[in-house]
PDB file of C-alpha atoms in Angstrom:
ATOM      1  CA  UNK A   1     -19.121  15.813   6.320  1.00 85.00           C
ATOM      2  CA  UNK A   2     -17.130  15.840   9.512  1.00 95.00           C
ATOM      3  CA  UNK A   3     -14.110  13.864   8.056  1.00 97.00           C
ATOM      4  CA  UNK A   4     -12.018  14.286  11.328  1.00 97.00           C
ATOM      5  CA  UNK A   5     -14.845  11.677  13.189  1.00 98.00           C
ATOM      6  CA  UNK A   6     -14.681   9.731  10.156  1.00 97.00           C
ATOM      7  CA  UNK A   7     -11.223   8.865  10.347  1.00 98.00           C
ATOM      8  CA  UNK A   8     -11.251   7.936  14.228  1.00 97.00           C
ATOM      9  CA  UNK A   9     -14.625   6.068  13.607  1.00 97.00           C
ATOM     10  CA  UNK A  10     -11.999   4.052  10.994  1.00 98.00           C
ATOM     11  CA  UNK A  11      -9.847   3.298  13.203  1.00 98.00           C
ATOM     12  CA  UNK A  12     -11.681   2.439  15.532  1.00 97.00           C
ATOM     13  CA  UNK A  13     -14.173   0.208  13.981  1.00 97.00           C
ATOM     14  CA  UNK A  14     -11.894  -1.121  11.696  1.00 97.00           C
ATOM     15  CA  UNK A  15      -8.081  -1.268  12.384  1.00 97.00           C
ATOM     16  CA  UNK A  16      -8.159  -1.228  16.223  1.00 96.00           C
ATOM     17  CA  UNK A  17     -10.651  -4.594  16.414  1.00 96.00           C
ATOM     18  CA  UNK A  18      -8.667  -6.155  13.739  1.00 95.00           C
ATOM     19  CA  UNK A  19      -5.253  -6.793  15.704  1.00 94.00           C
ATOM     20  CA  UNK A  20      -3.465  -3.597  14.350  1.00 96.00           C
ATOM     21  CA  UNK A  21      -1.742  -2.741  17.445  1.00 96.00           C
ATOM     22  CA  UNK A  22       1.201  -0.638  15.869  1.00 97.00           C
ATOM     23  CA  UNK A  23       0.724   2.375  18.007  1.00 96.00           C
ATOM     24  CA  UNK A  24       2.845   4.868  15.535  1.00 97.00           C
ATOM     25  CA  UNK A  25       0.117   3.367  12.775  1.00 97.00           C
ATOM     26  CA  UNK A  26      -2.776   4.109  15.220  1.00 97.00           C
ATOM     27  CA  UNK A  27      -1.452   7.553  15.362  1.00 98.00           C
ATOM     28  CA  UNK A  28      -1.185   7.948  11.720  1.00 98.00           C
ATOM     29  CA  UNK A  29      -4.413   6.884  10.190  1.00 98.00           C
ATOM     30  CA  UNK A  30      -5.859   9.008  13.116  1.00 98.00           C
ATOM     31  CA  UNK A  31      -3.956  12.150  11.587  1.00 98.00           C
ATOM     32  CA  UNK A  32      -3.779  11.203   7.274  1.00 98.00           C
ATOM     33  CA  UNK A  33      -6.064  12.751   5.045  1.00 98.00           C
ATOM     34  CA  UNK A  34      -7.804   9.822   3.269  1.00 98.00           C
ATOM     35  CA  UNK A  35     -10.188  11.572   1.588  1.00 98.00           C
ATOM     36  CA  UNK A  36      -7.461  13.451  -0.151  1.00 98.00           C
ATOM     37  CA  UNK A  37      -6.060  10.756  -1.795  1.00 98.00           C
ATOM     38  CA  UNK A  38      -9.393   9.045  -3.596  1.00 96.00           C
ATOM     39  CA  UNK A  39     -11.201  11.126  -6.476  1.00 96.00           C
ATOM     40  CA  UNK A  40     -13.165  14.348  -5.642  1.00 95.00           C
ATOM     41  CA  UNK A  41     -16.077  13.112  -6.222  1.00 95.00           C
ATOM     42  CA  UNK A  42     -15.474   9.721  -3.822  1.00 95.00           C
ATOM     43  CA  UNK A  43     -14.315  11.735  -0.797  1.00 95.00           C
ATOM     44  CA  UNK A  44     -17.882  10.953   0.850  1.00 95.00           C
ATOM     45  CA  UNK A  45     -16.893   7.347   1.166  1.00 95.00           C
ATOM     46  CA  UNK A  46     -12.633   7.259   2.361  1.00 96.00           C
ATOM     47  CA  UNK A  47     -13.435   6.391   5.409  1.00 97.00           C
ATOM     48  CA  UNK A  48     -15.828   3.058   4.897  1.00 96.00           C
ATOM     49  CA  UNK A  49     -15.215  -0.192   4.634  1.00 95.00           C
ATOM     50  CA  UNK A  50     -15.067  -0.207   1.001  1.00 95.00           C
ATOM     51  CA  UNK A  51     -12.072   0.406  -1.869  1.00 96.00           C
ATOM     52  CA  UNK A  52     -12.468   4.041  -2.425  1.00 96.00           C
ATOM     53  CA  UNK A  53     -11.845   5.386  -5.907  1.00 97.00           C
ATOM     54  CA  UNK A  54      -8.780   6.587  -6.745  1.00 98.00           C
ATOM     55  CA  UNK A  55      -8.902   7.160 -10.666  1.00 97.00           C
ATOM     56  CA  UNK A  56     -10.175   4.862 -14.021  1.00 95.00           C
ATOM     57  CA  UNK A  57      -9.015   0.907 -12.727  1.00 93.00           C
ATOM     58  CA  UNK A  58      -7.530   2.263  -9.280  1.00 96.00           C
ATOM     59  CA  UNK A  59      -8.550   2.126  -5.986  1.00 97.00           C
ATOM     60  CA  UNK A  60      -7.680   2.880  -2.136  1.00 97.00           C
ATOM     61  CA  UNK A  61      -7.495  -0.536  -0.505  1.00 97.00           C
ATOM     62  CA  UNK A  62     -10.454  -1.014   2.269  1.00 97.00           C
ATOM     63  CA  UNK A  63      -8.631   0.268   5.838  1.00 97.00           C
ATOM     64  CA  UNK A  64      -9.082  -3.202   7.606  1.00 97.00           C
ATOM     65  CA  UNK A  65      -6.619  -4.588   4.681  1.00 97.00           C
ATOM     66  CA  UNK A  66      -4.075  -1.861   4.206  1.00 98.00           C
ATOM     67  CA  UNK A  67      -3.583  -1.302   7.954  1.00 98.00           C
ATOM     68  CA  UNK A  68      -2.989  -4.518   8.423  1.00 98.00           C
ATOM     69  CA  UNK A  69      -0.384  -5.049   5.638  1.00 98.00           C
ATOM     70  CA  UNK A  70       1.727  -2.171   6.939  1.00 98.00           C
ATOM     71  CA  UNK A  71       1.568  -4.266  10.610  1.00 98.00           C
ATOM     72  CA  UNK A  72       2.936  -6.834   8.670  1.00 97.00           C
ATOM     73  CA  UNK A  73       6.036  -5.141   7.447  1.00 98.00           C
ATOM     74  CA  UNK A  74       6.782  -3.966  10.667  1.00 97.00           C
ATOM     75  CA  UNK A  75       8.003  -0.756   9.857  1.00 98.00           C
ATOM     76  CA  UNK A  76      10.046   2.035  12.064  1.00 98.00           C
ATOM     77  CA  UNK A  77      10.874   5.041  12.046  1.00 98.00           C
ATOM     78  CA  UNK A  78      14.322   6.185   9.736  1.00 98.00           C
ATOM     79  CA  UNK A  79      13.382   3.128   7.409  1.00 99.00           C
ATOM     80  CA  UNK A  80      13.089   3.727   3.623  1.00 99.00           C
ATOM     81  CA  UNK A  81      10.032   2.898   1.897  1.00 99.00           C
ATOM     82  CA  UNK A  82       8.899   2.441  -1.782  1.00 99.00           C
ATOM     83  CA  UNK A  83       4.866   2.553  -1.776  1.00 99.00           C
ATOM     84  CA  UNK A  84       4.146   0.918  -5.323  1.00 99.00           C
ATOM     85  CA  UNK A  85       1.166   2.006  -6.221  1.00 98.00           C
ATOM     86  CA  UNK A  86       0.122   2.663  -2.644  1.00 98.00           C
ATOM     87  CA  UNK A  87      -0.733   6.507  -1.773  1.00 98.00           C
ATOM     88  CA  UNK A  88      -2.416   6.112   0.957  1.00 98.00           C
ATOM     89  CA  UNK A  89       0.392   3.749   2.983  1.00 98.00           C
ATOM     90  CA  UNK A  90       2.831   6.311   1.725  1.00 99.00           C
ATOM     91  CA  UNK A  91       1.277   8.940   3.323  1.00 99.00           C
ATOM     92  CA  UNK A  92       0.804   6.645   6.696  1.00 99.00           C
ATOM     93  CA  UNK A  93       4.387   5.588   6.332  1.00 99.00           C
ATOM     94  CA  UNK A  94       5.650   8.801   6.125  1.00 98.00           C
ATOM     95  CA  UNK A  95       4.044   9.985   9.387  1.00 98.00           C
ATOM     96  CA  UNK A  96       4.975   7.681  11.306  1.00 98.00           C
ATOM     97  CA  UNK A  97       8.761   8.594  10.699  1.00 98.00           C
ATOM     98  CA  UNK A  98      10.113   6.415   7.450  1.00 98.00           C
ATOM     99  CA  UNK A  99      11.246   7.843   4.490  1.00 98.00           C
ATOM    100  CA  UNK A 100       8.976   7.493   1.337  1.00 99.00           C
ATOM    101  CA  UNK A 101       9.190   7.375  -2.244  1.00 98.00           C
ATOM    102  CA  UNK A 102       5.647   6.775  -3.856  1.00 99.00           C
ATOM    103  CA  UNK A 103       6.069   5.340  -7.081  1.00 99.00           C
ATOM    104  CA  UNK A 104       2.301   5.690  -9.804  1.00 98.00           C
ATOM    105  CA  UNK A 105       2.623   4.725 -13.336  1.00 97.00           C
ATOM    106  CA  UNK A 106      -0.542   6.311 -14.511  1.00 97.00           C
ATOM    107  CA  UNK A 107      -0.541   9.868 -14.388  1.00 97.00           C
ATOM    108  CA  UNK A 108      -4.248  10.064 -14.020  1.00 97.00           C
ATOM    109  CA  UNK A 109      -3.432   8.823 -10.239  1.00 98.00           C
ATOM    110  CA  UNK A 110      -0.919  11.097 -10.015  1.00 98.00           C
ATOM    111  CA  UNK A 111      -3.150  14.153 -10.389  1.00 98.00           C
ATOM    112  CA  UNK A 112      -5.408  12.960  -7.664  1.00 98.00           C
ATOM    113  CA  UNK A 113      -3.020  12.266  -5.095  1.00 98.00           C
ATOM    114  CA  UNK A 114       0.592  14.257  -5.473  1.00 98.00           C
ATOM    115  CA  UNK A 115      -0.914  17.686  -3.503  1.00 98.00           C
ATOM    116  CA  UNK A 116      -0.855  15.909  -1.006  1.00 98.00           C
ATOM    117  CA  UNK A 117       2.151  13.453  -0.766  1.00 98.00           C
ATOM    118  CA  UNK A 118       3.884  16.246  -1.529  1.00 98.00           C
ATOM    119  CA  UNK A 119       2.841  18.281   1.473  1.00 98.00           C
ATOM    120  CA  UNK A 120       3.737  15.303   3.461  1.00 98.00           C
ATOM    121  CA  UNK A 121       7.367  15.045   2.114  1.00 98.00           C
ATOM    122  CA  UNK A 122       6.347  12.156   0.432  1.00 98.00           C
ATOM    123  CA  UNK A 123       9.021  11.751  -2.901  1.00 97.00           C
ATOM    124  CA  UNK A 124       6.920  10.997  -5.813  1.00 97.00           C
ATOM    125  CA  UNK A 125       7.826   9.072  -9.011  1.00 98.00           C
ATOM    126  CA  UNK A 126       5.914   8.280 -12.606  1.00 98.00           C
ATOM    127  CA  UNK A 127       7.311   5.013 -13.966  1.00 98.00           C
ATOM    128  CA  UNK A 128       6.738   0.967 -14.831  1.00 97.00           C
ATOM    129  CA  UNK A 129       5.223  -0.606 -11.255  1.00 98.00           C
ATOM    130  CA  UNK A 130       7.195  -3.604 -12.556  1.00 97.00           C
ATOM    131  CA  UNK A 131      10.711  -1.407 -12.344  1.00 97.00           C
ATOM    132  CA  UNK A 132      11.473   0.006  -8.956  1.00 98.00           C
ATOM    133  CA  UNK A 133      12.817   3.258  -8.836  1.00 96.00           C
ATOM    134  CA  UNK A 134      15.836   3.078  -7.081  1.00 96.00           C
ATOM    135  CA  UNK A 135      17.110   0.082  -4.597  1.00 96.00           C
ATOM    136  CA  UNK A 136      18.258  -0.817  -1.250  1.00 98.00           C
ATOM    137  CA  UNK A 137      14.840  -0.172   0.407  1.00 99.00           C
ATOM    138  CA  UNK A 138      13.896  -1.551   3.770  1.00 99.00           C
ATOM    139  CA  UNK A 139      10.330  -1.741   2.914  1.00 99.00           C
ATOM    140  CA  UNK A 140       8.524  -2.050  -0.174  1.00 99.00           C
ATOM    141  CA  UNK A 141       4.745  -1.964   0.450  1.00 99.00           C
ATOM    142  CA  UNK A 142       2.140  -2.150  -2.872  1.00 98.00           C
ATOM    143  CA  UNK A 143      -1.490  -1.083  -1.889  1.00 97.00           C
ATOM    144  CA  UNK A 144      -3.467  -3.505  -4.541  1.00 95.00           C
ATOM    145  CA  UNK A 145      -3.295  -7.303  -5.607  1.00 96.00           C
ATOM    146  CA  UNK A 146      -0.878  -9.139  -8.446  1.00 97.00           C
ATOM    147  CA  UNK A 147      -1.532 -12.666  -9.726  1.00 95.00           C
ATOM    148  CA  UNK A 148       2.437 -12.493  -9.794  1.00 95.00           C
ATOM    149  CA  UNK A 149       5.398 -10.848  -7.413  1.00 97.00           C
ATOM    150  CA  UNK A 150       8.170  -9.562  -9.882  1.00 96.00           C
ATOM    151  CA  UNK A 151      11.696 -10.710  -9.292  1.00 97.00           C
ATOM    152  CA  UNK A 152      12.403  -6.883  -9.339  1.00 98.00           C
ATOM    153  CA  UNK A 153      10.705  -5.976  -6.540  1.00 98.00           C
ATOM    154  CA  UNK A 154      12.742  -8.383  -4.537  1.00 98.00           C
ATOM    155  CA  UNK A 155      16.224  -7.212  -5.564  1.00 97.00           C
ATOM    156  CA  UNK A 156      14.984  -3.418  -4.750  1.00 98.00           C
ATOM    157  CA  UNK A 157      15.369  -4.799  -1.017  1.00 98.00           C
ATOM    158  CA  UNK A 158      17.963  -4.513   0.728  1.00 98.00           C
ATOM    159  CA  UNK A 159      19.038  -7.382   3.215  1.00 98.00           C
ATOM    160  CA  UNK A 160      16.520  -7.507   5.750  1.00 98.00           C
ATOM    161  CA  UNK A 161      13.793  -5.396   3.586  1.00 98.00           C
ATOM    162  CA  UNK A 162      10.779  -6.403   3.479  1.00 99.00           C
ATOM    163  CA  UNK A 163       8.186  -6.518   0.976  1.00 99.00           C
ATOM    164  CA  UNK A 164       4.250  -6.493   1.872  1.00 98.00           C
ATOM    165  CA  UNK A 165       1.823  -7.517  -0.685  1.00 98.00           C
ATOM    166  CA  UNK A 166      -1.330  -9.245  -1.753  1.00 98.00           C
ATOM    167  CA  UNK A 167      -0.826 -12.242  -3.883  1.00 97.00           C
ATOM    168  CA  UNK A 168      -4.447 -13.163  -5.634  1.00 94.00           C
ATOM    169  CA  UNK A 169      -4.552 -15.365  -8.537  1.00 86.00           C
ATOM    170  CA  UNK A 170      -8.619 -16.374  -8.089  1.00 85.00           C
ATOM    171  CA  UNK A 171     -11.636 -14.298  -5.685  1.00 87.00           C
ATOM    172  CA  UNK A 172      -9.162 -14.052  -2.397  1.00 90.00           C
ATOM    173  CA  UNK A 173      -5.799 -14.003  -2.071  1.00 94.00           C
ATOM    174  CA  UNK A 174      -3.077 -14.056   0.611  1.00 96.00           C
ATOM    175  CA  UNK A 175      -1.383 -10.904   2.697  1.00 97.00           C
ATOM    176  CA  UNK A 176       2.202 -11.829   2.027  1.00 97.00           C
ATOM    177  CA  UNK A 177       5.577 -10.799   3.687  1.00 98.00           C
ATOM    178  CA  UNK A 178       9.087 -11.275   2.160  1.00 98.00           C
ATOM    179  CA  UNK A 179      12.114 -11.236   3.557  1.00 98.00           C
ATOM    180  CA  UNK A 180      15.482 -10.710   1.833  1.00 97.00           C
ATOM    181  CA  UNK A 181      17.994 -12.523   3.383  1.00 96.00           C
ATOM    182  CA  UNK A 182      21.910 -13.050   2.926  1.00 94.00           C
ATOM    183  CA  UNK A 183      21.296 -16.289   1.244  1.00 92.00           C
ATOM    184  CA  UNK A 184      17.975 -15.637  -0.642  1.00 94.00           C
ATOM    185  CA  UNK A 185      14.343 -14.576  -0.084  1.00 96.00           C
ATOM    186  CA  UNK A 186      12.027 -16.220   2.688  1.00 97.00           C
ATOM    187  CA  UNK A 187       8.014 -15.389   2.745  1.00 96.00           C
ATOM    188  CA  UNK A 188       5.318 -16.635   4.682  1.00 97.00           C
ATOM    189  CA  UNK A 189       1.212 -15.796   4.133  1.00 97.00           C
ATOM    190  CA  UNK A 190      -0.447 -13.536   7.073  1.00 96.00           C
ATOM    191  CA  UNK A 191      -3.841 -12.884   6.578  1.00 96.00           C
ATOM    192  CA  UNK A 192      -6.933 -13.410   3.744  1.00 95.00           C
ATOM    193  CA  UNK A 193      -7.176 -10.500   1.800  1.00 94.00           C
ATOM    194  CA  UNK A 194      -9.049  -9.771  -1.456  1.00 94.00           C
ATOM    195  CA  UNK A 195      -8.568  -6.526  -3.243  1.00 95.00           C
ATOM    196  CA  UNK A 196      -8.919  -5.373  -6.471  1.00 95.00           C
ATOM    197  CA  UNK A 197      -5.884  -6.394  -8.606  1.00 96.00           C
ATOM    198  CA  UNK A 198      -3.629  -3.588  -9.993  1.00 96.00           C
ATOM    199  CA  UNK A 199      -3.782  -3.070 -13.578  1.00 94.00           C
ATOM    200  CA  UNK A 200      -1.170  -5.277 -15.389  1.00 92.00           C
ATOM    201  CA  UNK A 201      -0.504  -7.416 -12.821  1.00 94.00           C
ATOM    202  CA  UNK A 202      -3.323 -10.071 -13.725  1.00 86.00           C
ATOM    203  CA  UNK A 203      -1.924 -13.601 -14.844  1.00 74.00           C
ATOM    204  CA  UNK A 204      -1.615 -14.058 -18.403  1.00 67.00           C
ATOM    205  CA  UNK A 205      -3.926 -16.347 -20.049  1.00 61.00           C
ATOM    206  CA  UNK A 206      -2.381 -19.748 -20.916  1.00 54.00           C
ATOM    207  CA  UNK A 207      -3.600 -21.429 -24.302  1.00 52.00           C
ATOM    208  CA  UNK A 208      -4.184 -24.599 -25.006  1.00 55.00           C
ATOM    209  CA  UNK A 209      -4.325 -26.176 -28.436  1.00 52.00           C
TER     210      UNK A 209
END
C-alpha cells in the first residue's frame, strides 16, 4: 500500500474540506506516520474515514475529528502539550513545533505506539488518564470521548491553557474548548463529534430505588 498517497488523499479529502486551515497542521498530517500508531494488523485502514484500531477498547479518532480538535486549541509552536490518551495528536503536535508529553494508561497501547513517539521526541508516560502528569501545560488535548471532564485536567493548565476534548454523554457529543483564566475556567462547544468513549470515562450508572 502506498501510505505516502494515503496520507495526502487524508488530508485532502478530509481535513482540508472540513475548515482545518492551520497550515503548520496541514503540514503535519501530510508528514506523520498514522499507520504507525494503530495495530499491525489495522495499518491498511489509518488513513480512512474510520477510528482505526489502536489496541483491545482503543482507537485512533477518524482524521476529520482529530484535525479539527487540534484547530480548536489553536496551538503554536514552543507551547507544551499533554496528549491524554491521544498518540496520534502527539505526534502532529510535536511536528508542528510544541513540546509533547503523551500520557497512555494501558500498556497494551503503549507497545503499539512508543517506537514511534519516541523517534519523534515525543515524552511518553504510563499512568491514571484521570491524573495528569505534571502541570502548567498550555494545551491539553485527549484523542477519545468522556461522559465527564475531570477537575484535574483543568488545574494541569496553566493560565491561558487550553484543553480540547469531546464531551459525549449519549450517540454524539460536543468538540469542546476550555480556557483557564485568572478568575476561573470558560468553555464553549465547537463542532458535533462522536467518537468512541475512552475506557473509564463512561458516566456511572445512577440507581434508583
Amino acid at each position: 500500500m502506498d501510505f505516502h498517497a494515503a496520507r495526502q488523499n487524508m488530508v485532502e479529502s478530509q481535513v482540508r474540506v472540513n475548515d482545518v486551515t492551520d497550515a503548520a497542521l496541514q503540514v503535519a498530517m501530510r508528514h506523520i506516520q498514522r499507520e504507525r500508531l494503530c495495530a499491525p494488523s489495522q495499518a491498511f485502514g489509518a488513513y480512512g474515514e474510520v477510528e482505526s484500531p489502536i489496541a483491545p477498547g482503543r482507537v485512533l479518532m477518524k482524521p476529520r475529528d482529530i484535525s479539527k480538535l487540534l484547530q480548536t486549541a489553536e496551538p503554536k509552536a514552543g507551547e507544551a502539550v499533554l496528549a491524554l490518551a491521544a498518540p496520534y495528536a502527539a505526534a502532529v503536535l510535536q511536528h508542528a513545533g510544541l513540546t509533547v508529553t503523551a500520557q497512555e494508561a494501558d500498556p497494551r497501547v503503549v507497545a503499539v505506539i512508543e517506537p514511534y513517539l519516541k523517534e519523534l521526541g515525543v515524552t511518553c508516560v504510563i499512568a491514571d488518564l484521570k491524573a495528569p502528569a505534571g502541570s502548567g501545560y498550555d494545551i491539553i488535548i485527549v484523542e477519545g470521548a468522556v461522559a465527564e471532564v475531570p477537575a484535574a485536567w483543568l488545574k494541569a493548565l496553566k493560565v491561558g491553557g487550553r484543553l480540547a476534548v469531546v464531551v459525549k454523554d449519549g450517540p454524539v457529543g460536543r468538540a469542546r474548548l476550555y480556557l483557564r483564566i485568572e478568575s476561573g475556567i470558560s468553555e464553549r462547544d465547537v463542532f458535533d463529534s462522536a467518537p468512541s468513549t475512552l475506557p473509564g470515562f463512561t458516566r456511572a450508572p445512577s440507581f434508583e430505588f
